[in-house]
Tab-separated table of C-alpha atoms in Angstrom:
chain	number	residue	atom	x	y	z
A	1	UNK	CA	-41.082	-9.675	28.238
A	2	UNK	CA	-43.114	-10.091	24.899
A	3	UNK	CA	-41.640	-9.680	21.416
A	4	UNK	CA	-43.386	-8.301	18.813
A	5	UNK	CA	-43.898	-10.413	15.477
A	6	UNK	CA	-45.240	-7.979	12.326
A	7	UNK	CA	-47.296	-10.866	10.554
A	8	UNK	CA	-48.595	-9.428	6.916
A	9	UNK	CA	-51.102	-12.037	5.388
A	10	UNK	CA	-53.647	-11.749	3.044
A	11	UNK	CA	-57.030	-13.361	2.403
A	12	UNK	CA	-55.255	-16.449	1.358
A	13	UNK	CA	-52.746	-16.835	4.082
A	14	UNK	CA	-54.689	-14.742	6.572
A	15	UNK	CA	-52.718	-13.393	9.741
A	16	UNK	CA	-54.783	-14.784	12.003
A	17	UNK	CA	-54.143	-18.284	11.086
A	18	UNK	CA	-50.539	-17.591	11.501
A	19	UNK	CA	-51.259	-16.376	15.038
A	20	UNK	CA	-53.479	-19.146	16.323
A	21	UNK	CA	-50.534	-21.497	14.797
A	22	UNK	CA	-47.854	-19.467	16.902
A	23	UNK	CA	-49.758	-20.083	19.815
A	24	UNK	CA	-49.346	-23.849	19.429
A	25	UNK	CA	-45.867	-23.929	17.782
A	26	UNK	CA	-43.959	-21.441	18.791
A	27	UNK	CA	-44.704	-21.655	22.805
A	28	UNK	CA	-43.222	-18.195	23.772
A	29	UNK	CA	-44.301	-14.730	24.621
A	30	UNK	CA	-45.190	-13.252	21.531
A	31	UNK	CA	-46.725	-9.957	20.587
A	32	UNK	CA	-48.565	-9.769	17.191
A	33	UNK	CA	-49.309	-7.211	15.054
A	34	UNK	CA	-51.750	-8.487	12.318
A	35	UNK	CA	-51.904	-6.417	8.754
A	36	UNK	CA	-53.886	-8.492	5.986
A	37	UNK	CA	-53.262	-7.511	2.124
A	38	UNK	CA	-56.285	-7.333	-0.606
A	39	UNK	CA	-54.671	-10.611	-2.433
A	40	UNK	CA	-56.052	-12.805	-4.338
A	41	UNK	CA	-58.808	-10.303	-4.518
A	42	UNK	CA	-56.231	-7.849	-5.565
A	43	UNK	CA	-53.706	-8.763	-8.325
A	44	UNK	CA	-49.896	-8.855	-6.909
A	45	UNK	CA	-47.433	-7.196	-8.847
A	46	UNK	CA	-45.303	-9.553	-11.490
A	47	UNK	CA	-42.504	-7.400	-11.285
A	48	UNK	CA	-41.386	-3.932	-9.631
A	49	UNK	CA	-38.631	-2.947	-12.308
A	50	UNK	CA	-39.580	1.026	-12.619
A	51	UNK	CA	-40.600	1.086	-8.916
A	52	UNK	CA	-38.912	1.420	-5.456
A	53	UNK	CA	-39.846	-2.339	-5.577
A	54	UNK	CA	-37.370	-2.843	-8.437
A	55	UNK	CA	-35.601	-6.474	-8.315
A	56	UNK	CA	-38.806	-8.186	-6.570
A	57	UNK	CA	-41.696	-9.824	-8.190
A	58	UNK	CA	-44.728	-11.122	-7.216
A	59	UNK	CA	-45.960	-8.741	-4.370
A	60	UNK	CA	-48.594	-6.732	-3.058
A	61	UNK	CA	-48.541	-3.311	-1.569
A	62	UNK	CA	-45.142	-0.921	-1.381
A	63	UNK	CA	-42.070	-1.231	0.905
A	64	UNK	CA	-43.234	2.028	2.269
A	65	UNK	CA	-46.357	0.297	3.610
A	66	UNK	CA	-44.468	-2.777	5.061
A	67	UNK	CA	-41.946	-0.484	6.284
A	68	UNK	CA	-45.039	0.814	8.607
A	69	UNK	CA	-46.221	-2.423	8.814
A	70	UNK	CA	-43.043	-3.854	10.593
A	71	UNK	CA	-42.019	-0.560	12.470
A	72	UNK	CA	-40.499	-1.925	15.947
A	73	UNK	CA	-41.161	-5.773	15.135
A	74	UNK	CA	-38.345	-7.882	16.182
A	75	UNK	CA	-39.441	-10.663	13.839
A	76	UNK	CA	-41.789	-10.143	10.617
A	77	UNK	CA	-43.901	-13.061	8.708
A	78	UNK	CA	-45.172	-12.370	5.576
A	79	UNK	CA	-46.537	-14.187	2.358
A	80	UNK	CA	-46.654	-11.204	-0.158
A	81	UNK	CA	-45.131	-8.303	1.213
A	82	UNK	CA	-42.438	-6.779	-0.964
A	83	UNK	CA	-39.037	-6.343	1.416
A	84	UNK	CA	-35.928	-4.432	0.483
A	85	UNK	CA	-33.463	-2.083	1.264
A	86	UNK	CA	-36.269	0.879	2.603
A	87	UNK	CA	-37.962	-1.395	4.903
A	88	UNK	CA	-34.924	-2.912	6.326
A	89	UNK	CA	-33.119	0.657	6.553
A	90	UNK	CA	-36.387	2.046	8.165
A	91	UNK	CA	-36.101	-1.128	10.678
A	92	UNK	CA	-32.932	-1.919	11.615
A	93	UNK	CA	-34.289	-3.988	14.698
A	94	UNK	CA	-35.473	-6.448	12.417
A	95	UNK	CA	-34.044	-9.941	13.424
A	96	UNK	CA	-36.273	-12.443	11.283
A	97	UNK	CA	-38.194	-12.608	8.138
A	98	UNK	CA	-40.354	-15.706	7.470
A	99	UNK	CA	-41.962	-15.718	3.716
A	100	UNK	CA	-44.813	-18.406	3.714
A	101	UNK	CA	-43.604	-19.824	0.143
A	102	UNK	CA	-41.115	-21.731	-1.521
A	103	UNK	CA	-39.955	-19.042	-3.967
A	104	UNK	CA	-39.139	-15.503	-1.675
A	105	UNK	CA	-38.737	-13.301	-4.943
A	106	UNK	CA	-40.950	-10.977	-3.052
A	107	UNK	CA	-37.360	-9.911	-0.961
A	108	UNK	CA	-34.238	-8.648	-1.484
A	109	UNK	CA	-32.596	-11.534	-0.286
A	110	UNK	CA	-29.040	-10.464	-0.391
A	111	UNK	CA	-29.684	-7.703	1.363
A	112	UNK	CA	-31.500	-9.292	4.076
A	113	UNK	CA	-27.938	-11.679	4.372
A	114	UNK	CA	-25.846	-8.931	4.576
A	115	UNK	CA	-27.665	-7.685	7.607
A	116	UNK	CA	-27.096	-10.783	8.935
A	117	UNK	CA	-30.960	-11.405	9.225
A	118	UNK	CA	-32.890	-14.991	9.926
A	119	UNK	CA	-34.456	-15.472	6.211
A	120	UNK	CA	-36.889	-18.372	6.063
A	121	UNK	CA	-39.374	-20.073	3.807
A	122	UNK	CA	-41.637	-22.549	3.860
A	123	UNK	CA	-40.819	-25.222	0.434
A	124	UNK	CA	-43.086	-27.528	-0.315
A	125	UNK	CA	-46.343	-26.465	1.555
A	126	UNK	CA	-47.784	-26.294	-1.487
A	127	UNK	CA	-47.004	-29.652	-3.003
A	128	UNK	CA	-49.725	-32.374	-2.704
A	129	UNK	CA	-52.359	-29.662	-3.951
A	130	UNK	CA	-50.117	-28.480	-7.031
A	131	UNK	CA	-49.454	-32.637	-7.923
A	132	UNK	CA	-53.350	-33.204	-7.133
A	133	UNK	CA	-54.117	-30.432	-9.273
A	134	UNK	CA	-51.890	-31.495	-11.912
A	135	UNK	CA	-53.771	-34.873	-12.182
A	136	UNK	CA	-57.395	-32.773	-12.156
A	137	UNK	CA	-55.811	-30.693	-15.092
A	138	UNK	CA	-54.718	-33.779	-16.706
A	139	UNK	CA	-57.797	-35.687	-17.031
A	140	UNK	CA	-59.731	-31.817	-17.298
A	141	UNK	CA	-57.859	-31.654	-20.831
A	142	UNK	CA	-57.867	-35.247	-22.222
A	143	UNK	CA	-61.438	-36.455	-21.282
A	144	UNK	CA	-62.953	-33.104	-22.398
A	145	UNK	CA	-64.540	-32.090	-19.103
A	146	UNK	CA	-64.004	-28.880	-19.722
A	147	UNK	CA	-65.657	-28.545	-23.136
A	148	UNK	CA	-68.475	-30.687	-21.755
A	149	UNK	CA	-69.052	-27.959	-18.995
A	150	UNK	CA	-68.817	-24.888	-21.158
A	151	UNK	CA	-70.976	-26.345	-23.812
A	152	UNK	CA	-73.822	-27.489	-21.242
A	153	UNK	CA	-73.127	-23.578	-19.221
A	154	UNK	CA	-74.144	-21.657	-23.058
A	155	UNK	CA	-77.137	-24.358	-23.700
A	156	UNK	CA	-75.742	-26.831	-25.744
A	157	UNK	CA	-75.511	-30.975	-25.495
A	158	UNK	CA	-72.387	-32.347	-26.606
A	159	UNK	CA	-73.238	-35.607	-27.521
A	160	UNK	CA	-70.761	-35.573	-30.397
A	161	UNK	CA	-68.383	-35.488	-27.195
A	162	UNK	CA	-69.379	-39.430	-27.078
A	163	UNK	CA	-68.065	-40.609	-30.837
A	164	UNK	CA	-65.170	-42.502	-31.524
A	165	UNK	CA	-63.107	-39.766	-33.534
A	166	UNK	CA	-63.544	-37.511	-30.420
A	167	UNK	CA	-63.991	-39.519	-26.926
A	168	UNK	CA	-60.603	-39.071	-24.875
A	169	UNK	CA	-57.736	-41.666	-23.945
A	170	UNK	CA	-57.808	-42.750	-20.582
A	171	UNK	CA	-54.233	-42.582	-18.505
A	172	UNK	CA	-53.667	-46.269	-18.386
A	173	UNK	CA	-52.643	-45.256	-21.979
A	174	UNK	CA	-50.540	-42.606	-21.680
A	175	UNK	CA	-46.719	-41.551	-21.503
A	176	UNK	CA	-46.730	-39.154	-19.768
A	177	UNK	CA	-43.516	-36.695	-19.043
A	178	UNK	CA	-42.806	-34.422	-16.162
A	179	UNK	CA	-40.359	-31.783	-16.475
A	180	UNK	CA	-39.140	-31.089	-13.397
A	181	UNK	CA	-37.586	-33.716	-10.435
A	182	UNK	CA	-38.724	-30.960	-7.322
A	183	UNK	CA	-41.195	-31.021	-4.527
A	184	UNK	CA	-44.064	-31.580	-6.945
A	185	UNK	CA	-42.251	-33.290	-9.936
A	186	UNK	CA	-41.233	-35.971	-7.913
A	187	UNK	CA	-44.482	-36.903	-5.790
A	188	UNK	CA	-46.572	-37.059	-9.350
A	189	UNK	CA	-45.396	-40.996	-10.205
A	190	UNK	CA	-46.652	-42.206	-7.331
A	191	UNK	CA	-50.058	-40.074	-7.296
A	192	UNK	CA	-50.285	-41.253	-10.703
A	193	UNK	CA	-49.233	-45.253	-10.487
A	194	UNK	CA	-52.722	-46.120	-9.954
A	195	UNK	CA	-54.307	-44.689	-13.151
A	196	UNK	CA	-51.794	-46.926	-15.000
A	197	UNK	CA	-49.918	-44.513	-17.933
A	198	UNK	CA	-46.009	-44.523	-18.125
A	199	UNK	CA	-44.051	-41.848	-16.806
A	200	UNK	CA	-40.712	-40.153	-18.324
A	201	UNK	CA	-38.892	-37.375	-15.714
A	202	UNK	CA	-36.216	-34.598	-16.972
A	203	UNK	CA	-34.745	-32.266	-14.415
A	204	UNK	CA	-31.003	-30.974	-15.775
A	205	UNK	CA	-30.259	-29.799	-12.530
A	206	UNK	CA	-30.900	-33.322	-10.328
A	207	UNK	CA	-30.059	-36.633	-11.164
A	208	UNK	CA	-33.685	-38.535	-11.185
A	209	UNK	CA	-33.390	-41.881	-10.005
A	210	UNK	CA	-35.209	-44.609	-12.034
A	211	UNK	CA	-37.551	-46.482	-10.419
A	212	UNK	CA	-40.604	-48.980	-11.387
A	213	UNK	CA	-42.758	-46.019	-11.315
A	214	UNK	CA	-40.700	-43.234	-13.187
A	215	UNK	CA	-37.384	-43.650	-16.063
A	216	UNK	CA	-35.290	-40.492	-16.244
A	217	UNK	CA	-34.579	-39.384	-20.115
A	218	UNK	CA	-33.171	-36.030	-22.236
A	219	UNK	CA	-35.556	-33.509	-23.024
A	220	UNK	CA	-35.949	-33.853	-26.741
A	221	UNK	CA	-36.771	-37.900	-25.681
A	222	UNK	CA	-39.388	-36.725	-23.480
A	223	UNK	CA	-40.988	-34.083	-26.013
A	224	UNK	CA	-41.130	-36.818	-28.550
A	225	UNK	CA	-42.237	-40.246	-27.124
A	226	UNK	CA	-44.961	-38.261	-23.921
A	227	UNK	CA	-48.392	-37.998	-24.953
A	228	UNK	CA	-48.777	-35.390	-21.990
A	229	UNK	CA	-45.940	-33.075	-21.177
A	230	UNK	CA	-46.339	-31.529	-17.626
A	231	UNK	CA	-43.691	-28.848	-16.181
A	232	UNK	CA	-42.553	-28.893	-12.581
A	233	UNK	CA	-39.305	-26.783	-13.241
A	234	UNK	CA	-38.555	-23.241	-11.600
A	235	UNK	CA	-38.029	-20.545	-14.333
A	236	UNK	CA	-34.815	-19.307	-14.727
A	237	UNK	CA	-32.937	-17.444	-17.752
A	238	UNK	CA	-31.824	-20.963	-19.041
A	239	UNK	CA	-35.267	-22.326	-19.436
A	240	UNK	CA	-37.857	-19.349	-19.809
A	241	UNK	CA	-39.767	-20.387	-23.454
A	242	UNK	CA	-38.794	-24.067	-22.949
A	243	UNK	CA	-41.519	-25.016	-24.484
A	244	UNK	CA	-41.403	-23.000	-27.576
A	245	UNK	CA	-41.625	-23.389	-31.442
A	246	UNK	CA	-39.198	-26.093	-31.436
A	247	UNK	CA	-40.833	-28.293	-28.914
A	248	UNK	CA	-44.304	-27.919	-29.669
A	249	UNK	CA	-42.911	-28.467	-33.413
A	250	UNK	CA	-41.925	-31.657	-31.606
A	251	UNK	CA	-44.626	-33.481	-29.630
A	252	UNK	CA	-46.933	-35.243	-30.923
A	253	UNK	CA	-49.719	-34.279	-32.312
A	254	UNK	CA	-52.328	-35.758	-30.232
A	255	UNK	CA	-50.088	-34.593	-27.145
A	256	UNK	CA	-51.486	-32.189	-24.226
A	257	UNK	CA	-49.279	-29.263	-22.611
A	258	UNK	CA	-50.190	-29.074	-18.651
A	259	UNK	CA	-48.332	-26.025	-16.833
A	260	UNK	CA	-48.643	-25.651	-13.622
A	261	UNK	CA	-45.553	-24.006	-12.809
A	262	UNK	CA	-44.684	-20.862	-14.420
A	263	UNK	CA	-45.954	-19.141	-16.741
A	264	UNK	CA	-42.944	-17.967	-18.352
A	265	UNK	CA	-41.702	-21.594	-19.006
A	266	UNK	CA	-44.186	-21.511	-22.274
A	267	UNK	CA	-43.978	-19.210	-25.121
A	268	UNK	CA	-47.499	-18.600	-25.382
A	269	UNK	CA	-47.318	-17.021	-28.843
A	270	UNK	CA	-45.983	-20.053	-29.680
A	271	UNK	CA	-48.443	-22.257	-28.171
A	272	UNK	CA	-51.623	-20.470	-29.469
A	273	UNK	CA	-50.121	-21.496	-33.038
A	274	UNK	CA	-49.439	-24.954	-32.380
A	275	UNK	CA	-52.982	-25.341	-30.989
A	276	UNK	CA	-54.205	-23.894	-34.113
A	277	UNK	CA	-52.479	-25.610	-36.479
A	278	UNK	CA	-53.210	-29.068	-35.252
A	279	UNK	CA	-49.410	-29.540	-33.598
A	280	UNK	CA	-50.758	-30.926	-30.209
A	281	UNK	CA	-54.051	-31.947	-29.125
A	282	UNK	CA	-55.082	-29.365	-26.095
A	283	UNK	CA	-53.275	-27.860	-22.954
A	284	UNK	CA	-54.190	-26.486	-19.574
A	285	UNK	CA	-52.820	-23.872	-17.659
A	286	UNK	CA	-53.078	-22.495	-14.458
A	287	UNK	CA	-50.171	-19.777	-15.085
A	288	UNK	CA	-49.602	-17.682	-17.566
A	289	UNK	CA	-46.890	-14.873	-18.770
A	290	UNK	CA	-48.837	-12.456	-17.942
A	291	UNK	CA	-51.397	-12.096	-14.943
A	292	UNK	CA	-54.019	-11.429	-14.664
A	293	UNK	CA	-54.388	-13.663	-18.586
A	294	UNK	CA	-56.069	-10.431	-20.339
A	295	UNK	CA	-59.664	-11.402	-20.949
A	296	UNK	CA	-59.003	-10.936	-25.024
A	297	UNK	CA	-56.750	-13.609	-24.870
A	298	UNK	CA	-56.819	-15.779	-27.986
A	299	UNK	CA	-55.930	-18.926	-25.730
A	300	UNK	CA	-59.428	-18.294	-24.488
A	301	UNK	CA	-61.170	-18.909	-27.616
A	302	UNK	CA	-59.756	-22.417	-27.899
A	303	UNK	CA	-62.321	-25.122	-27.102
A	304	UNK	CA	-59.045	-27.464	-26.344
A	305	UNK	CA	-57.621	-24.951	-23.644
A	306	UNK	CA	-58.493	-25.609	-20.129
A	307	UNK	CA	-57.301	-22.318	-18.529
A	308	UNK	CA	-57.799	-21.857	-14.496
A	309	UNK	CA	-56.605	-18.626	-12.539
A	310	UNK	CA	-53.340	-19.902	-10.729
A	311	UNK	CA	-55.003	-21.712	-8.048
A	312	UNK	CA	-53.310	-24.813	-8.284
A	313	UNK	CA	-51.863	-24.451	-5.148
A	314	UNK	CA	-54.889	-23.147	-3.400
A	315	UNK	CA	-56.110	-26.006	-0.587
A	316	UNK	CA	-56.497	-25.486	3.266
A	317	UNK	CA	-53.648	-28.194	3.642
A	318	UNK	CA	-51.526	-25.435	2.072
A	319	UNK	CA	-52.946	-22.729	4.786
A	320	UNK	CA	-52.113	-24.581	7.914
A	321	UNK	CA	-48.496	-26.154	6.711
A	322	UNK	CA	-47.425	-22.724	5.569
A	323	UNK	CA	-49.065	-21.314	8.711
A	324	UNK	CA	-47.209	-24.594	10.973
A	325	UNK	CA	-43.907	-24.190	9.163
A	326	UNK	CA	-43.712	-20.663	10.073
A	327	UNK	CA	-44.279	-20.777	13.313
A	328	UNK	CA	-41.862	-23.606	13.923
A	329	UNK	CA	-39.106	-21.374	12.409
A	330	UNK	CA	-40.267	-18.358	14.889
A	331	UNK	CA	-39.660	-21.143	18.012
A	332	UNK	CA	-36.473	-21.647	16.388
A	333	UNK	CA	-35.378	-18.136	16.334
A	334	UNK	CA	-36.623	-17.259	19.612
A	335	UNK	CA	-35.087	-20.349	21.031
A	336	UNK	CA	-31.368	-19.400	19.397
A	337	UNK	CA	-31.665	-22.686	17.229
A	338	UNK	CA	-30.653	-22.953	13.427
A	339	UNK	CA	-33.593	-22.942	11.345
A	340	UNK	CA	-34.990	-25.514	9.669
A	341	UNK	CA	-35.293	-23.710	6.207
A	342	UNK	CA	-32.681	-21.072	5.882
A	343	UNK	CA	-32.536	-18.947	2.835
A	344	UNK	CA	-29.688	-17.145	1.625
């Protein structure tokens, strides 16, 4: 007898990818009911305080609509579909819940434990495109590329971009300091060992080995002596506005800011001022505190801020791990093994 699986992608993680991966993965009888959400096309929701999605955060849609969605599924796999207490009282059958990311803030998860429901992610699928894109956004901001591009796109040759006084450093040069010791943090020294710069690693919540290719240090050691400060960290109550007046105050002033985490690790108030006042060279980001970044944005009026639209961890690699990780877990669950990433 086949068992139904609710899978709600999106035109990133589309459901039929998910399904073709089941096929090879999973190896049972499966039913699928395929729903795909308007994101990235669509803006999620950052947060669903004043809402019946109040407590989750980066979503699309309503529980009402993944309540339909998932209405006599056994098992549900999602990427962006808000879960809480109205779609799990509308569906008591449910038995499993995959979320194809590293960070489920789109569901309630206690209340998915107290049911005593299978609650699985999928950490790390992201990781080789966020470090790769880290290095892109690294060179992006110190070797100009950017301003080089936007200049030649509204008819103008930068040769200026060629003089002494304004021609970039090249890594081999460099200090440069991850915050951070995760999934991404801790690939970047290796990605990076070929280009040559020195690397400094804080994580307060992991003890980061040192190695020929990495030397663990304090934060205010790493704010001082990196010439490129790039944050790997989760955001939590602790460290949202790490980088803030004081530590922009504190790098040097021919020092880039790359954020590729979140958003809400930088006070971008704070940042717009440093940039203008000559306290660090440049940054790019590819999050922001607020998203969609407003178009008036003063960050955008900076020639020495690269700024992309949170697509670091956009790559096909990402797609079919996500998809593969899933569908692993679902031949766990059906098969009455533990799963491999449990949550909760």
């Amino acid at each position: 007898m086949s068992r139904l699986v609710a899978i709600i992608g999106d035109h990133f993680m589309r459901p039929h990818r998910f399904a073709a991966a089941f096929e090879t993965f999973a190896n049972h009888d499966l039913e699928t009911r395929l729903v795909e959400l308007g994101w990235p096309d669509e803006p999620m929701r950052q947060s669903g305080a004043g809402t019946p999605e109040a407590g989750l955060a980066e979503y699309v849609g309503t529980q009402a609509e993944t309540a339909e969605a998932v209405a006599g599924a056994e098992l549900c796999v999602t990427h962006l579909a808000p879960i809480g207490e109205a779609v799990l009282d509308a569906n008591p059958q449910l038995g499993f819940i995959g979320v194809a990311r590293g960070g489920p803030v789109n569901i309630d998860v206690d209340a998915v434990t107290r049911r005593g429901i299978c609650l699985v992610n999928a950490p790390g699928r992201n990781k080789t495109a966020v470090a790769e894109y880290t290095i892109g956004l690294m060179l992006a901001a110190t070797r100009r590329i950017a301003a080089g591009y936007h200049a030649l796109a509204n008819g103008r040759w930068r040769g200026d971009l060629y003089r002494s006084d304004t021609a970039g450093p090249e890594l081999r040069e460099l200090t440069v300091g991850l915050i951070g010791w995760g999934r991404i943090g801790s690939l970047l020294p290796a990605m990076l060992a070929p280009f040559g710069p020195r690397v400094l690693v804080h994580d307060p919540y992991v003890k980061v080995p040192d190695t020929a290719l990495a030397k663990a240090v304090d934060f205010d050691t790493l704010i001082a002596d990196a010439d490129i400060v790039s944050l790997h960290a989760r955001c939590n109550a602790a460290n949202r506005h790490m980088i803030g007046q004081r530590a922009l105050a504190a790098m040097r002033n021919h020092a880039y800011l790359i954020n590729t985490a979140r958003g809400d690790l930088v006070d971008h108030a704070a940042l717009y001022s440093a940039l203008m006042a000559g306290e660090i060279a440049g940054c790019a980001l590819d999050t922001f505190d607020a998203e969609p970044l407003p178009s008036d944005s003063p960050l955008l009026e900076l020639e020495q801020v690269v700024a992309t639209p949170h697509i670091a961890g956009a790559s096909q690699y990402t797609i079919n791990r996500a998809a593969a990780i899933m569908a692993d877990e679902v031949g766990c669950f059906l098969r009455g093994d533990p799963p491999h990433h449990p949550v909760g």
